[in-house]
CSV table of C-alpha atoms in Angstrom, one decimal:
chain,number,residue,atom,x,y,z
S,253,MET,CA,42.8,60.5,1.1
S,254,THR,CA,40.5,61.4,3.9
S,255,GLU,CA,42.4,62.5,7.0
S,256,SER,CA,42.3,60.0,9.8
S,257,ILE,CA,43.3,60.9,13.4
S,258,GLN,CA,46.8,59.7,14.0
S,259,VAL,CA,47.6,59.7,17.8
S,260,SER,CA,50.4,57.8,19.4
S,261,PRO,CA,49.0,55.1,21.7
S,262,GLN,CA,49.4,55.7,25.4
S,263,ASP,CA,51.6,53.5,27.5
S,264,SER,CA,49.6,51.2,29.7
S,265,VAL,CA,50.1,50.5,33.4
S,266,GLN,CA,50.6,46.9,32.5
S,267,PRO,CA,53.1,45.4,29.9
S,268,ASN,CA,50.4,43.6,27.9
S,269,ALA,CA,47.9,46.4,27.8
S,270,GLN,CA,46.0,46.9,24.5
S,271,MET,CA,46.7,50.2,22.7
S,272,TYR,CA,44.0,52.8,22.5
S,273,PHE,CA,43.6,56.0,20.5
S,274,GLU,CA,42.3,59.5,21.1
S,275,VAL,CA,39.3,60.6,19.0
S,276,ALA,CA,38.5,64.0,20.5
S,277,PRO,CA,38.8,65.7,23.9
S,278,HIS,CA,37.6,63.3,26.5
S,279,VAL,CA,36.9,60.6,23.9
S,280,TRP,CA,39.1,57.5,23.3
S,281,GLY,CA,38.6,54.4,21.2
S,282,LEU,CA,39.9,50.8,21.4
S,283,LYS,CA,40.1,48.5,18.4
S,284,ILE,CA,39.1,44.9,19.2
S,285,LEU,CA,39.9,42.7,16.2
S,286,PHE,CA,37.7,44.5,13.7
S,287,VAL,CA,35.3,46.6,15.9
S,288,ASN,CA,35.7,49.6,18.0
S,289,VAL,CA,34.5,50.5,21.5
S,290,TYR,CA,34.6,54.1,22.9
S,291,PHE,CA,35.4,55.5,26.3
S,292,VAL,CA,33.8,59.0,26.9
S,293,GLN,CA,34.5,61.1,29.9
S,294,ASN,CA,32.2,63.7,31.6
S,295,PRO,CA,34.7,66.5,32.2
S,296,THR,CA,32.5,68.0,34.9
S,297,ASP,CA,32.9,65.2,37.4
S,298,HIS,CA,35.4,62.9,35.6
S,299,SER,CA,33.0,60.0,35.4
S,300,TRP,CA,32.8,58.1,32.2
S,301,VAL,CA,30.6,56.0,29.9
S,302,LEU,CA,31.4,53.0,27.7
S,303,ILE,CA,29.9,53.1,24.3
S,304,ASP,CA,29.4,49.5,23.0
S,305,ALA,CA,31.0,46.3,24.3
S,306,GLY,CA,32.9,44.8,21.5
S,307,MET,CA,33.5,41.1,20.8
S,308,PRO,CA,33.1,38.2,23.1
S,309,ALA,CA,36.1,37.6,25.5
S,310,SER,CA,37.1,41.3,25.1
S,311,ALA,CA,36.2,42.3,28.7
S,312,PRO,CA,39.8,42.1,30.0
S,313,LYS,CA,41.0,44.5,27.2
S,314,ILE,CA,38.2,46.9,27.9
S,315,LYS,CA,38.8,46.9,31.6
S,316,GLU,CA,42.5,47.3,31.2
S,317,VAL,CA,42.2,50.4,29.0
S,318,ALA,CA,39.6,51.8,31.4
S,319,SER,CA,42.0,51.3,34.3
S,320,THR,CA,44.7,53.2,32.3
S,321,LEU,CA,42.4,56.1,31.4
S,322,PHE,CA,40.4,56.6,34.6
S,323,GLY,CA,42.3,54.7,37.3
S,324,PRO,CA,42.2,51.2,38.7
S,325,GLY,CA,38.7,50.0,39.7
S,326,VAL,CA,36.9,53.1,38.4
S,327,LYS,CA,33.9,51.7,36.7
S,328,PRO,CA,31.7,53.6,34.2
S,329,SER,CA,28.5,55.3,35.2
S,330,ALA,CA,26.7,53.5,32.4
S,331,ILE,CA,27.2,51.5,29.2
S,332,VAL,CA,25.4,52.9,26.2
S,333,MET,CA,24.7,50.8,23.1
S,334,THR,CA,24.6,52.0,19.5
S,335,HIS,CA,23.0,48.7,18.8
S,336,GLY,CA,23.1,45.1,19.9
S,337,HIS,CA,24.7,43.1,17.1
S,338,PHE,CA,27.1,40.3,18.3
S,339,ASP,CA,30.3,42.3,17.7
S,340,HIS,CA,29.0,45.3,19.7
S,341,ARG,CA,27.5,43.5,22.7
S,342,GLY,CA,30.0,40.7,23.1
S,343,ALA,CA,31.6,41.6,26.4
S,344,LEU,CA,28.4,42.8,28.1
S,345,GLY,CA,27.9,39.7,30.2
S,346,ASP,CA,31.4,39.6,31.6
S,347,LEU,CA,31.6,43.4,32.2
S,348,LEU,CA,28.3,43.5,34.1
S,349,LYS,CA,29.4,40.7,36.4
S,350,GLU,CA,32.0,43.1,37.8
S,351,TRP,CA,30.6,46.6,37.1
S,352,GLU,CA,26.8,46.1,37.7
S,353,VAL,CA,25.9,49.4,35.9
S,354,PRO,CA,22.9,50.3,33.8
S,355,VAL,CA,22.9,49.5,30.1
S,356,TYR,CA,21.0,51.9,27.9
S,357,ALA,CA,19.6,51.2,24.4
S,358,HIS,CA,16.8,52.5,22.1
S,359,PRO,CA,13.4,51.0,22.9
S,360,LEU,CA,13.4,49.3,19.4
S,361,GLU,CA,16.8,47.6,20.3
S,362,VAL,CA,15.6,46.4,23.7
S,363,PRO,CA,14.1,43.1,22.4
S,364,TYR,CA,17.5,42.0,21.1
S,365,LEU,CA,19.1,42.6,24.5
S,366,ASN,CA,16.4,41.2,26.8
S,367,GLY,CA,16.1,37.8,25.2
S,368,THR,CA,12.8,38.5,23.3
S,369,SER,CA,13.7,38.5,19.6
S,370,SER,CA,16.4,37.5,17.2
S,371,TYR,CA,17.7,39.9,14.6
S,372,PRO,CA,16.9,39.3,10.9
S,373,PRO,CA,19.4,36.8,9.5
S,374,PRO,CA,22.6,38.1,8.0
S,375,ASP,CA,22.7,38.2,4.2
S,376,PRO,CA,25.8,36.5,2.6
S,377,THR,CA,24.3,37.1,-0.9
S,378,VAL,CA,25.4,40.8,-0.9
S,379,GLY,CA,28.9,39.9,-1.9
S,380,GLY,CA,32.0,42.1,-1.4
S,381,GLY,CA,34.4,39.8,0.4
S,382,MET,CA,34.9,37.2,3.0
S,383,MET,CA,33.3,39.1,5.9
S,384,ALA,CA,30.0,39.1,3.8
S,385,TRP,CA,30.3,35.5,2.6
S,386,MET,CA,30.9,34.2,6.1
S,387,SER,CA,28.1,36.2,7.6
S,388,PHE,CA,25.7,33.3,7.7
S,389,THR,CA,27.8,32.0,10.7
S,390,TYR,CA,27.4,35.3,12.7
S,391,PRO,CA,25.2,35.1,15.8
S,392,LYS,CA,21.8,36.7,15.5
S,393,ARG,CA,20.0,35.4,18.6
S,394,PRO,CA,19.4,37.8,21.5
S,395,ILE,CA,21.1,38.0,24.8
S,396,ASP,CA,19.3,38.7,28.1
S,397,ILE,CA,20.7,41.5,30.2
S,398,SER,CA,17.2,42.6,31.2
S,399,GLU,CA,18.3,43.0,34.9
S,400,HIS,CA,20.5,45.9,33.8
S,401,LEU,CA,18.8,47.2,30.7
S,402,GLN,CA,17.0,50.5,30.4
S,403,ALA,CA,15.6,52.5,27.5
S,404,LEU,CA,17.4,55.7,26.5
S,405,PRO,CA,15.6,58.9,27.7
S,406,GLU,CA,13.0,60.1,25.2
S,407,ASP,CA,14.4,63.7,25.3
S,408,GLY,CA,17.6,62.6,23.4
S,409,SER,CA,19.9,63.1,26.4
S,410,VAL,CA,22.7,60.6,27.1
S,411,PRO,CA,22.8,59.3,30.7
S,412,GLY,CA,26.1,60.4,32.3
S,413,LEU,CA,27.1,62.6,29.4
S,414,PRO,CA,25.3,66.0,29.5
S,415,GLU,CA,27.2,67.4,26.5
S,416,TRP,CA,26.0,64.7,24.2
S,417,ARG,CA,22.7,63.7,22.6
S,418,TRP,CA,21.6,60.5,20.9
S,419,ILE,CA,20.0,60.4,17.5
S,420,HIS,CA,17.9,57.5,16.2
S,421,THR,CA,19.7,56.2,13.0
S,422,PRO,CA,17.9,53.0,12.0
S,423,GLY,CA,18.5,50.8,9.0
S,424,HIS,CA,21.5,48.7,10.2
S,425,SER,CA,19.2,47.7,13.1
S,426,PRO,CA,15.8,49.0,14.2
S,427,GLY,CA,17.0,50.8,17.3
S,428,HIS,CA,20.4,51.9,16.1
S,429,VAL,CA,21.5,55.2,17.5
S,430,SER,CA,24.4,57.6,17.0
S,431,PHE,CA,25.9,60.1,19.5
S,432,PHE,CA,26.7,63.8,18.8
S,433,ARG,CA,28.4,66.5,20.8
S,434,GLU,CA,27.5,70.0,19.4
S,435,SER,CA,30.4,71.9,21.0
S,436,ASP,CA,33.0,70.4,18.7
S,437,ARG,CA,30.8,68.5,16.3
S,438,SER,CA,32.1,65.1,17.4
S,439,LEU,CA,30.0,62.2,16.1
S,440,ILE,CA,30.1,58.5,17.2
S,441,VAL,CA,28.1,56.6,14.5
S,442,GLY,CA,28.2,53.0,15.4
S,443,ASP,CA,27.5,51.2,12.2
S,444,ALA,CA,25.1,53.8,10.6
S,445,PHE,CA,28.1,54.2,8.3
S,446,VAL,CA,31.7,53.0,8.7
S,447,THR,CA,35.1,54.2,7.8
S,448,THR,CA,36.4,51.0,6.1
S,449,ARG,CA,34.9,48.5,3.6
S,450,GLN,CA,33.6,46.1,6.2
S,451,GLU,CA,32.5,43.4,3.7
S,452,SER,CA,36.2,42.7,2.9
S,453,ALA,CA,38.2,40.8,5.5
S,454,PHE,CA,41.4,42.6,4.3
S,455,SER,CA,39.9,46.1,4.7
S,456,ALA,CA,38.1,45.2,8.0
S,457,LEU,CA,41.2,43.8,9.7
S,458,THR,CA,43.7,46.5,8.4
S,459,TYR,CA,41.2,49.4,8.7
S,460,ARG,CA,41.8,50.6,5.2
S,461,GLU,CA,40.3,54.0,5.2
S,462,GLU,CA,37.1,54.6,3.2
S,463,ILE,CA,33.8,56.2,4.1
S,464,SER,CA,31.3,53.5,3.4
S,465,GLY,CA,27.6,52.6,4.1
S,466,PRO,CA,26.7,50.3,6.9
S,467,PRO,CA,27.9,46.7,6.7
S,468,LYS,CA,25.9,45.3,3.8
S,469,TYR,CA,25.5,41.7,5.2
S,470,PHE,CA,23.8,42.9,8.4
S,471,THR,CA,21.6,45.7,7.2
S,472,PRO,CA,18.0,44.7,6.8
S,473,ASP,CA,16.4,48.1,5.9
S,474,TRP,CA,18.2,50.1,3.2
S,475,LYS,CA,15.6,52.9,3.0
S,476,GLN,CA,16.0,53.7,6.7
S,477,ALA,CA,19.8,53.3,6.3
S,478,ARG,CA,19.8,56.0,3.6
S,479,THR,CA,17.7,58.4,5.6
S,480,SER,CA,20.0,57.9,8.6
S,481,VAL,CA,23.2,58.7,6.6
S,482,GLU,CA,21.5,61.8,5.1
S,483,ALA,CA,20.6,63.0,8.6
S,484,LEU,CA,24.1,62.5,9.9
S,485,SER,CA,25.7,64.2,6.9
S,486,GLU,CA,23.5,67.3,7.6
S,487,LEU,CA,25.1,67.6,11.1
S,488,HIS,CA,28.4,68.5,9.3
S,489,PRO,CA,30.6,66.7,11.8
S,490,GLU,CA,34.2,67.7,12.4
S,491,VAL,CA,35.2,64.2,13.6
S,492,VAL,CA,33.5,60.9,13.0
S,493,ALA,CA,34.2,57.7,14.9
S,494,ALA,CA,32.6,54.5,13.6
S,495,GLY,CA,32.1,51.0,14.9
S,496,HIS,CA,34.5,49.8,12.2
S,497,GLY,CA,37.5,51.7,10.9
S,498,LYS,CA,39.7,54.6,12.0
S,499,PRO,CA,38.3,57.9,13.2
S,500,MET,CA,38.4,60.6,10.5
S,501,LYS,CA,38.2,64.4,10.5
S,502,GLY,CA,38.5,67.4,8.2
S,503,PRO,CA,37.0,68.7,4.9
S,504,GLU,CA,37.8,65.6,2.9
S,505,MET,CA,35.9,63.4,5.4
S,506,GLN,CA,33.0,65.8,5.2
S,507,GLN,CA,33.0,65.7,1.4
S,508,ALA,CA,33.2,61.9,1.4
S,509,LEU,CA,30.2,61.7,3.8
S,510,SER,CA,28.2,64.2,1.8
S,511,THR,CA,28.9,62.2,-1.4
S,512,LEU,CA,27.8,59.0,0.4
S,513,ALA,CA,24.6,60.6,1.4
S,514,GLN,CA,23.9,62.0,-2.1
S,515,HIS,CA,24.8,58.8,-3.9
S,516,PHE,CA,23.8,56.3,-1.3
S,517,GLN,CA,22.0,53.9,-3.7
S,518,GLU,CA,25.0,53.5,-6.0
S,519,ARG,CA,27.7,53.6,-3.3
S,520,ALA,CA,26.1,51.7,-0.4
S,521,VAL,CA,23.2,49.5,-1.4
S,522,PRO,CA,24.2,46.1,-2.8
S,523,LYS,CA,23.1,45.3,-6.3
S,524,GLU,CA,21.5,42.1,-5.0
S,525,GLY,CA,20.5,40.7,-1.7
S,526,ARG,CA,17.7,39.5,0.6
S,527,TYR,CA,16.8,43.0,1.9
S,528,VAL,CA,17.4,45.1,-1.2
S,529,ARG,CA,13.8,45.1,-2.6
S,530,HIS,CA,12.0,44.2,0.6
S,531,SER,CA,13.0,45.3,4.1
S,532,ALA,CA,12.7,43.4,7.3
S,533,MET,CA,10.2,44.9,9.7
S,534,ALA,CA,10.3,45.3,13.5
S,535,ASP,CA,8.5,47.0,16.4
S,536,GLU,CA,9.1,47.2,20.1
S,537,SER,CA,8.4,43.4,20.4
S,538,GLY,CA,11.3,42.7,18.0
S,539,THR,CA,11.5,41.3,14.4
S,540,THR,CA,8.0,41.0,12.9
S,541,TYR,CA,8.8,40.2,9.2
S,542,VAL,CA,11.8,38.8,7.3
S,543,PRO,CA,11.7,38.6,3.4
S,544,PRO,CA,12.4,35.2,1.8
S,545,GLN,CA,16.0,34.1,1.6
S,546,GLN,CA,17.9,34.5,-1.7
S,547,PRO,CA,19.7,31.5,-3.1
S,548,VAL,CA,23.5,31.5,-2.4
S,549,PRO,CA,25.7,30.3,-5.3
S,550,VAL,CA,27.9,27.8,-3.5
S,551,LEU,CA,30.7,27.8,-6.1
S,552,LYS,CA,30.9,31.6,-6.0
S,553,MET,CA,31.0,31.5,-2.2
S,554,VAL,CA,33.9,29.0,-2.2
S,555,GLY,CA,35.8,30.9,-4.8
S,556,VAL,CA,35.5,34.2,-3.0
S,557,ALA,CA,36.4,32.6,0.3
S,558,ALA,CA,39.5,31.0,-1.2
S,559,LEU,CA,40.7,34.2,-2.8
S,560,THR,CA,40.2,36.2,0.4
S,561,LEU,CA,42.0,33.5,2.5
S,562,ALA,CA,44.9,33.7,0.1
S,563,ALA,CA,45.0,37.5,0.4
S,564,GLY,CA,44.9,37.1,4.2
S,565,ILE,CA,47.8,34.7,4.2
S,566,SER,CA,49.8,37.1,2.0
S,567,LEU,CA,49.1,39.9,4.4
S,568,VAL,CA,50.4,37.8,7.4
S,569,ARG,CA,53.6,36.9,5.4
S,570,MET,CA,54.2,40.5,4.5
S,571,ARG,CA,53.9,41.6,8.1
S,572,ARG,CA,56.3,38.9,9.2
S,573,ARG,CA,58.9,40.0,6.7
S,574,LYS,CA,58.6,43.6,8.0
S,575,ALA,CA,59.0,42.3,11.5
S,576,LEU,CA,62.3,40.5,10.7
């Protein structure tokens, strides 16, 4: 199995603190339900940057871990977004009320963060599990944080993190970016690819390890997604940290990523779905074209949801037995 990074969680300054994990020197992650946010420190001046903002209502968890890592009341120099999907931007509004720091995103992602444009609709017809089948309920409308929003520098630099550079990795969203540190080949990929099978509720919640393509139900351009994974594989990262799943490292991870890049069509692209044959299109004004919706077989949806719910109940019961 691909090696994941196993680090004992740090003790928090408060009894109910959320546990966080170390990814690489000066890089920590926090799992919030089924998505990760990352805390990255600038070792030169000990300032820090938050990458992504997790789920709605997760601001207290993020602030608590930030306080543990960097000291009470030490706010980030910036928040940098891999992309603006609902599970990566959820706490932005609450965090900005207190922190009032700049938020950086790629110019093609700006329309979804300044209230201009909605994302293409999620696609429940891709199959694969309950996370996919329930995706029609996921928010796609924009938020408006234009008062704090800025475009990432064109030269690839990351504000507040001189050792890092951003790489445009579209496909999962038009302005999706990943972050790379050359010195130790650390790679934060957002959802360009993930390290669990995100379509499955069981895998998503338990972080079952697996190098996978971007979440199928929210990826509107598979040609771009493939090119992005190929580009990231060519970096030969030593450590990868995704928006969903555990951080992974080592030769087996590198081989799994290379295999995904080489066989992307078979391993990542769904056999059917709204965006498989025709991609959505976007420019700096937002979404400009969405292909017609595919019919959703209701009986199949209900059956998959029932089976996945049963599996979830079994998992909860299993964990309760272990706790006794």
